[in-house]
């Protein structure tokens, strides 16, 4: 009986937390079904206003206005306009973010440009040894292209690895596997202390927690928009170039869209002023305007409120897991300290792939990372405390028989 009472009290507490949640009304702005969706750290849910907006773009802007839409529908200015909508979510003033291309392409642009800005006498690039694989691939390619040596180090090792040889450092704000939040302010300060350029990957932090790009003097940053920003599958990424560095930003991918006179069709390249230097070719208008519509869910929502709820959700999930899952069956890889936690919880367990399949069959959607990690992403705009309790309870029911 005591177990049933404890479970009833936990469910009641979840319902009480939901009722007091100032972001709870935001869930109505998304297309959601009866599943508990905890995979927004891979692909965000569909904002309800996006289908209608995309239909307008296809049928009216493209179907009727056609080429006129570059001017009349604002297609040409979309990359910087949408960049300015993302800016407050990552703590940036307008005019420093341009939207377009993939995260990988923007990492390449940022890292090569960083090395060029650092100068010829700096011959080493540091890269997060725990990074998402593509960032590592891009960093290795950038090092070969620029004639630098690539040195993988963990974020904790960065301060001791920095030297006068360091040209640039590429780091992830949040570890994609464990959900660990790295100390962007102190690491950026340490990088600047040796005269190097700081490049941050914000894929797992933008839209989940305050970033403070301007406040902390970040030089360059990139991020995707299909996770916590809910831009849709394959939605374009973005590039941040700090205003004081824009006149020195030398993109390795100059294109007609980043030319000072794009319609002049000149054979010599002259870069456009400001963040527009980060543009390359013709923007992907359909996905870009879907992203613009998706960003409307952030109207009148503060990142600080999102962060507060994120921490409350992940705290509650860890508590519920400790209560519902047999002891010793899972191990949390996500730090318990708030200052070290992003907006996901990673649990290590045996047969993690099969466990996730069973969870999905029972309406709890997370994801699996080889070889033994269950990842649960908590998107505060549409995940509630009742969802959290249900997810942990189902996890306990799935793992219970496996622990015997």
Coordinates of C-alpha atoms in Angstrom, one line a residue:
X1 CA 0.0 0.0 0.0
X2 CA 2.9 2.4 0.8
X3 CA 4.1 2.2 -2.8
X4 CA 0.7 3.0 -4.1
X5 CA 0.4 5.9 -1.7
X6 CA 3.8 7.3 -2.7
X7 CA 2.9 6.9 -6.4
X8 CA -0.5 8.7 -5.9
X9 CA 1.3 11.6 -4.1
X10 CA 3.9 11.9 -6.8
X11 CA 1.1 12.0 -9.5
X12 CA -0.8 14.6 -7.5
X13 CA 2.4 16.7 -7.1
X14 CA 2.9 16.5 -10.9
X15 CA -0.6 17.8 -11.5
X16 CA -0.1 20.6 -9.0
X17 CA 3.2 21.6 -10.7
X18 CA 1.4 21.6 -14.0
X19 CA -1.3 23.9 -12.7
X20 CA 1.2 26.4 -11.4
X21 CA 3.3 26.3 -14.6
X22 CA 3.3 29.7 -16.3
X23 CA 4.3 28.1 -19.6
X24 CA 1.6 25.5 -19.6
X25 CA -0.6 27.5 -22.1
X26 CA 2.2 27.3 -24.6
X27 CA 1.4 23.6 -25.2
X28 CA -1.7 24.6 -27.0
X29 CA 0.5 26.2 -29.7
X30 CA 1.9 22.8 -30.8
X31 CA 0.5 19.8 -32.6
X32 CA 0.7 17.0 -30.0
X33 CA -0.9 13.7 -29.5
X34 CA -1.2 11.3 -26.5
X35 CA 2.5 10.3 -26.4
X36 CA 5.0 11.8 -24.0
X37 CA 7.4 13.4 -26.4
X38 CA 10.9 13.7 -24.9
X39 CA 12.9 13.9 -28.1
X40 CA 12.7 17.6 -28.7
X41 CA 16.5 17.6 -28.3
X42 CA 16.6 15.8 -31.7
X43 CA 13.5 17.2 -33.4
X44 CA 11.1 19.7 -31.9
X45 CA 7.4 19.3 -32.1
X46 CA 5.3 21.0 -34.8
X47 CA 4.0 24.5 -33.9
X48 CA 0.4 24.6 -34.9
X49 CA 0.7 27.8 -37.0
X50 CA 3.4 26.4 -39.3
X51 CA 1.3 24.3 -41.7
X52 CA -0.9 27.2 -42.7
X53 CA 2.1 29.5 -43.1
X54 CA 3.9 27.0 -45.3
X55 CA 0.7 26.6 -47.4
X56 CA 0.6 30.3 -47.9
X57 CA 4.3 30.4 -49.0
X58 CA 3.7 27.6 -51.5
X59 CA 0.3 28.5 -52.9
X60 CA 0.4 32.3 -52.8
X61 CA 4.0 33.5 -52.5
X62 CA 5.4 30.9 -54.8
X63 CA 2.3 29.9 -56.8
X64 CA 0.9 33.3 -57.5
X65 CA 3.6 36.0 -56.9
X66 CA 6.4 33.8 -58.0
X67 CA 9.6 35.8 -58.6
X68 CA 8.0 38.9 -57.2
X69 CA 8.1 37.3 -53.7
X70 CA 11.8 38.0 -53.4
X71 CA 10.8 41.6 -52.8
X72 CA 7.1 41.6 -52.1
X73 CA 7.2 38.7 -49.6
X74 CA 10.5 39.5 -48.1
X75 CA 12.4 36.4 -49.3
X76 CA 15.6 38.3 -49.9
X77 CA 15.9 39.6 -46.4
X78 CA 14.8 36.5 -44.6
X79 CA 18.2 35.3 -43.5
X80 CA 19.0 38.4 -41.5
X81 CA 15.4 39.0 -40.5
X82 CA 15.0 35.6 -39.0
X83 CA 18.5 35.9 -37.5
X84 CA 17.2 38.9 -35.5
X85 CA 14.3 36.8 -34.2
X86 CA 16.8 34.2 -32.9
X87 CA 19.1 36.8 -31.5
X88 CA 17.3 37.4 -28.2
X89 CA 17.0 33.7 -27.5
X90 CA 20.8 33.4 -27.5
X91 CA 21.5 36.8 -25.9
X92 CA 22.6 38.7 -29.0
X93 CA 21.8 42.2 -30.2
X94 CA 20.3 42.5 -33.7
X95 CA 22.6 42.5 -36.8
X96 CA 24.9 39.7 -35.7
X97 CA 23.1 36.5 -36.8
X98 CA 22.4 35.2 -40.3
X99 CA 20.3 32.1 -41.0
X100 CA 21.1 29.7 -43.7
X101 CA 23.0 26.5 -44.6
X102 CA 23.5 23.6 -42.2
X103 CA 25.2 23.5 -38.9
X104 CA 28.1 21.7 -40.4
X105 CA 28.6 24.3 -43.1
X106 CA 28.4 27.1 -40.6
X107 CA 30.9 25.3 -38.3
X108 CA 33.3 25.2 -41.3
X109 CA 32.8 28.9 -42.1
X110 CA 33.2 29.9 -38.5
X111 CA 36.3 27.8 -37.7
X112 CA 38.2 28.7 -40.9
X113 CA 37.3 32.4 -40.4
X114 CA 38.5 32.2 -36.8
X115 CA 41.9 30.8 -37.8
X116 CA 42.3 33.5 -40.4
X117 CA 41.5 36.2 -37.9
X118 CA 43.9 34.7 -35.3
X119 CA 46.9 35.2 -37.6
X120 CA 49.6 33.1 -39.2
X121 CA 51.8 32.7 -36.1
X122 CA 49.1 30.6 -34.3
X123 CA 49.3 27.0 -35.6
X124 CA 47.0 25.0 -33.4
X125 CA 43.2 24.4 -33.2
X126 CA 41.6 22.9 -30.1
X127 CA 38.4 21.0 -30.5
X128 CA 36.1 19.4 -28.0
X129 CA 37.1 15.7 -27.8
X130 CA 33.6 14.8 -26.7
X131 CA 31.9 16.7 -29.5
X132 CA 29.2 15.5 -31.9
X133 CA 31.2 13.6 -34.6
X134 CA 30.6 16.0 -37.5
X135 CA 32.1 18.9 -35.6
X136 CA 35.2 16.8 -35.2
X137 CA 35.3 15.9 -38.9
X138 CA 34.8 19.6 -39.9
X139 CA 37.6 20.7 -37.5
X140 CA 40.0 18.1 -38.9
X141 CA 39.2 19.3 -42.4
X142 CA 39.6 22.9 -41.4
X143 CA 43.0 22.2 -39.8
X144 CA 44.2 20.5 -43.0
X145 CA 42.9 23.3 -45.1
X146 CA 44.6 26.0 -43.1
X147 CA 47.8 24.1 -42.3
X148 CA 47.1 23.9 -38.6
X149 CA 47.5 21.1 -36.1
X150 CA 44.3 19.8 -34.6
X151 CA 44.3 18.9 -30.9
X152 CA 41.3 17.2 -29.3
X153 CA 40.8 18.0 -25.6
X154 CA 37.9 17.8 -23.2
X155 CA 36.3 21.1 -22.2
X156 CA 37.7 20.6 -18.7
X157 CA 41.2 20.4 -20.2
X158 CA 40.9 23.5 -22.3
X159 CA 42.4 26.0 -19.8
X160 CA 45.5 23.9 -19.4
X161 CA 45.9 23.3 -23.2
X162 CA 45.7 27.0 -24.2
X163 CA 48.8 28.7 -25.3
X164 CA 50.2 31.4 -27.6
X165 CA 50.0 28.7 -30.4
X166 CA 46.2 28.5 -30.1
X167 CA 44.3 30.0 -33.0
X168 CA 40.8 28.9 -32.3
X169 CA 38.8 26.7 -30.0
X170 CA 35.6 24.9 -31.0
X171 CA 33.4 23.8 -28.1
X172 CA 29.9 22.5 -27.5
X173 CA 27.8 24.4 -25.0
X174 CA 25.9 21.2 -24.0
X175 CA 27.2 17.7 -24.5
X176 CA 24.9 15.9 -26.9
X177 CA 25.2 12.5 -25.2
X178 CA 25.2 13.4 -21.5
X179 CA 23.4 16.7 -21.3
X180 CA 26.4 18.3 -19.4
X181 CA 26.4 22.1 -19.6
X182 CA 29.9 23.5 -20.1
X183 CA 31.0 26.8 -18.6
X184 CA 30.7 29.2 -21.6
X185 CA 31.7 32.4 -19.7
X186 CA 34.8 31.1 -18.0
X187 CA 36.0 29.1 -21.0
X188 CA 35.5 32.0 -23.4
X189 CA 37.4 34.2 -21.0
X190 CA 40.3 31.7 -20.8
X191 CA 40.4 31.5 -24.6
X192 CA 40.5 35.3 -24.9
X193 CA 43.3 35.5 -22.3
X194 CA 45.7 33.8 -24.7
X195 CA 44.5 35.8 -27.7
X196 CA 42.6 33.0 -29.4
X197 CA 39.1 32.9 -31.0
X198 CA 36.2 31.2 -29.3
X199 CA 33.7 29.3 -31.5
X200 CA 30.7 27.7 -29.7
X201 CA 28.2 25.1 -31.0
X202 CA 24.8 26.0 -29.5
X203 CA 22.7 23.1 -30.9
X204 CA 21.7 21.7 -27.6
X205 CA 21.4 25.0 -25.6
X206 CA 19.6 27.6 -27.8
X207 CA 16.0 27.7 -26.9
X208 CA 16.6 25.7 -23.7
X209 CA 18.6 28.0 -21.5
X210 CA 20.2 31.5 -21.5
X211 CA 23.4 31.7 -23.6
X212 CA 24.5 35.3 -23.3
X213 CA 26.6 35.6 -26.5
X214 CA 27.1 39.3 -26.2
X215 CA 27.4 39.4 -22.5
X216 CA 30.2 36.9 -22.4
X217 CA 32.0 38.2 -25.5
X218 CA 31.7 35.1 -27.6
X219 CA 33.4 35.6 -31.0
X220 CA 31.6 33.2 -33.2
X221 CA 28.7 30.7 -32.7
X222 CA 26.6 28.3 -34.7
X223 CA 23.5 26.4 -34.0
X224 CA 20.7 24.3 -35.5
X225 CA 17.0 25.3 -35.4
X226 CA 15.2 22.0 -35.5
X227 CA 15.7 21.0 -31.8
X228 CA 14.5 23.4 -29.1
X229 CA 13.6 26.1 -31.7
X230 CA 11.2 23.7 -33.3
X231 CA 12.0 24.8 -36.9
X232 CA 11.3 21.5 -38.5
X233 CA 13.3 18.6 -40.0
X234 CA 16.4 20.0 -41.7
X235 CA 15.5 23.6 -41.0
X236 CA 18.4 26.0 -41.7
X237 CA 21.1 26.7 -39.1
X238 CA 22.5 30.1 -38.1
X239 CA 25.8 31.8 -37.7
X240 CA 26.6 34.5 -35.1
X241 CA 29.5 36.9 -35.8
X242 CA 30.2 39.4 -33.0
X243 CA 29.7 42.9 -34.2
X244 CA 33.3 44.0 -33.4
X245 CA 34.7 41.1 -35.6
X246 CA 32.4 41.5 -38.6
X247 CA 34.8 43.6 -40.7
X248 CA 37.5 40.9 -40.2
X249 CA 35.3 37.9 -40.9
X250 CA 36.8 36.3 -43.9
X251 CA 34.5 33.4 -45.0
X252 CA 36.0 30.4 -46.7
X253 CA 32.7 30.1 -48.7
X254 CA 32.2 33.5 -50.4
X255 CA 29.0 33.5 -52.5
X256 CA 26.9 35.9 -54.5
X257 CA 24.5 36.3 -51.6
X258 CA 27.3 37.6 -49.4
X259 CA 28.7 40.0 -52.0
X260 CA 28.4 43.7 -51.4
X261 CA 26.8 44.0 -54.8
X262 CA 25.0 40.7 -55.3
X263 CA 23.3 41.6 -58.5
X264 CA 26.3 43.3 -60.0
X265 CA 27.6 39.9 -61.1
X266 CA 31.2 41.1 -60.7
X267 CA 34.1 38.6 -61.1
X268 CA 35.9 40.1 -58.1
X269 CA 34.6 39.4 -54.6
X270 CA 33.8 42.3 -52.2
X271 CA 32.2 41.1 -49.0
X272 CA 28.9 42.6 -47.8
X273 CA 29.0 44.6 -44.5
X274 CA 28.0 43.0 -41.2
X275 CA 26.7 39.5 -40.6
X276 CA 25.6 39.3 -44.2
X277 CA 29.2 38.1 -44.9
X278 CA 28.0 34.7 -43.5
X279 CA 25.6 34.2 -46.4
X280 CA 26.6 32.0 -49.3
X281 CA 24.1 31.1 -52.0
X282 CA 20.3 31.3 -52.6
X283 CA 18.5 30.8 -49.3
X284 CA 16.3 27.7 -48.7
X285 CA 13.1 29.7 -48.6
X286 CA 10.5 27.0 -47.9
X287 CA 12.2 25.7 -44.7
X288 CA 13.4 29.2 -43.8
X289 CA 9.9 30.6 -43.7
X290 CA 8.6 27.6 -41.9
X291 CA 11.2 28.3 -39.2
X292 CA 10.2 32.0 -39.1
X293 CA 6.6 30.9 -38.4
X294 CA 7.8 28.4 -35.8
X295 CA 9.7 31.1 -33.9
X296 CA 6.4 32.9 -33.2
X297 CA 5.8 30.5 -30.2
X298 CA 8.6 32.5 -28.5
X299 CA 6.5 35.7 -28.5
X300 CA 6.1 36.8 -24.9
X301 CA 8.2 33.9 -23.6
X302 CA 11.4 34.6 -21.7
X303 CA 14.3 32.2 -21.9
X304 CA 14.7 32.6 -18.1
X305 CA 11.2 31.2 -17.5
X306 CA 12.1 28.3 -19.9
X307 CA 15.3 27.6 -18.0
X308 CA 13.5 27.6 -14.7
X309 CA 11.0 25.1 -15.9
X310 CA 13.6 23.0 -17.6
X311 CA 15.5 22.6 -14.3
X312 CA 12.2 21.8 -12.5
X313 CA 11.3 19.2 -15.1
X314 CA 14.6 17.5 -15.1
X315 CA 14.8 17.5 -11.3
X316 CA 11.4 16.0 -11.1
X317 CA 12.3 13.3 -13.7
X318 CA 15.4 12.3 -11.8
X319 CA 13.4 12.1 -8.6
X320 CA 10.7 10.0 -10.3
X321 CA 13.3 7.7 -11.8
X322 CA 14.9 7.1 -8.4
X323 CA 11.4 6.2 -7.1
X324 CA 10.1 4.1 -9.9
X325 CA 13.2 2.4 -11.4
X326 CA 14.8 -0.5 -9.4
X327 CA 18.0 0.6 -7.7
X328 CA 21.2 0.0 -9.7
X329 CA 19.4 -0.6 -13.1
X330 CA 20.2 2.8 -14.5
X331 CA 22.9 5.3 -14.0
X332 CA 22.4 9.0 -14.7
X333 CA 25.2 10.5 -16.9
X334 CA 23.7 14.0 -16.5
X335 CA 25.1 16.2 -13.7
X336 CA 22.9 16.8 -10.8
X337 CA 24.2 20.4 -10.3
X338 CA 22.0 22.9 -12.1
X339 CA 24.9 24.9 -13.3
X340 CA 26.2 21.8 -15.1
X341 CA 23.0 20.6 -16.6
X342 CA 21.4 21.3 -20.0
X343 CA 17.8 20.4 -20.7
X344 CA 18.1 16.6 -21.2
X345 CA 18.7 13.6 -19.0
X346 CA 20.9 10.8 -20.2
X347 CA 20.6 7.4 -18.4
X348 CA 22.9 4.5 -19.0
X349 CA 21.5 1.0 -18.8
X350 CA 21.9 -2.4 -20.3
X351 CA 20.0 -3.2 -23.6
X352 CA 19.3 0.5 -24.0
X353 CA 18.2 0.1 -27.6
X354 CA 15.6 -2.5 -26.8
X355 CA 14.5 -0.5 -23.7
X356 CA 13.8 2.6 -25.9
X357 CA 11.9 0.6 -28.4
X358 CA 9.6 -0.7 -25.6
X359 CA 9.2 2.8 -24.2
X360 CA 8.1 4.1 -27.6
X361 CA 5.7 1.3 -28.0
X362 CA 4.1 2.5 -24.7
X363 CA 3.9 6.1 -25.7
X364 CA 7.1 7.5 -24.2
X365 CA 9.4 8.8 -27.0
X366 CA 13.0 9.5 -26.3
X367 CA 16.0 8.3 -28.2
X368 CA 19.0 5.9 -27.9
X369 CA 22.7 6.6 -28.4
X370 CA 25.1 3.7 -28.9
X371 CA 26.0 1.7 -27.0
X372 CA 24.0 2.1 -23.8
X373 CA 22.5 5.6 -23.4
X374 CA 18.8 6.5 -23.1
X375 CA 18.3 10.2 -23.9
X376 CA 15.3 12.2 -22.7
X377 CA 15.0 15.8 -23.9
X378 CA 12.7 18.2 -22.0
X379 CA 11.3 21.0 -24.0
X380 CA 9.6 23.3 -21.5
X381 CA 7.2 24.9 -24.0
X382 CA 5.2 21.7 -24.4
X383 CA 6.4 19.1 -21.8
X384 CA 4.5 19.1 -18.5
X385 CA 5.2 17.6 -15.1
X386 CA 2.5 15.0 -15.6
X387 CA 4.4 13.9 -18.8
X388 CA 7.5 13.6 -16.7
X389 CA 5.8 11.4 -14.1
X390 CA 4.3 9.2 -16.7
X391 CA 7.6 8.8 -18.5
X392 CA 9.5 7.7 -15.4
X393 CA 6.7 5.4 -14.3
X394 CA 6.6 3.6 -17.7
X395 CA 10.4 3.4 -17.6
X396 CA 10.2 1.7 -14.2
X397 CA 7.6 -0.7 -15.5
X398 CA 9.7 -1.6 -18.6
X399 CA 12.9 -2.0 -16.6
X400 CA 11.4 -3.8 -13.6
X401 CA 11.2 -7.3 -15.2
X402 CA 14.7 -6.8 -16.6
X403 CA 16.2 -6.2 -13.1
X404 CA 15.1 -9.6 -11.8

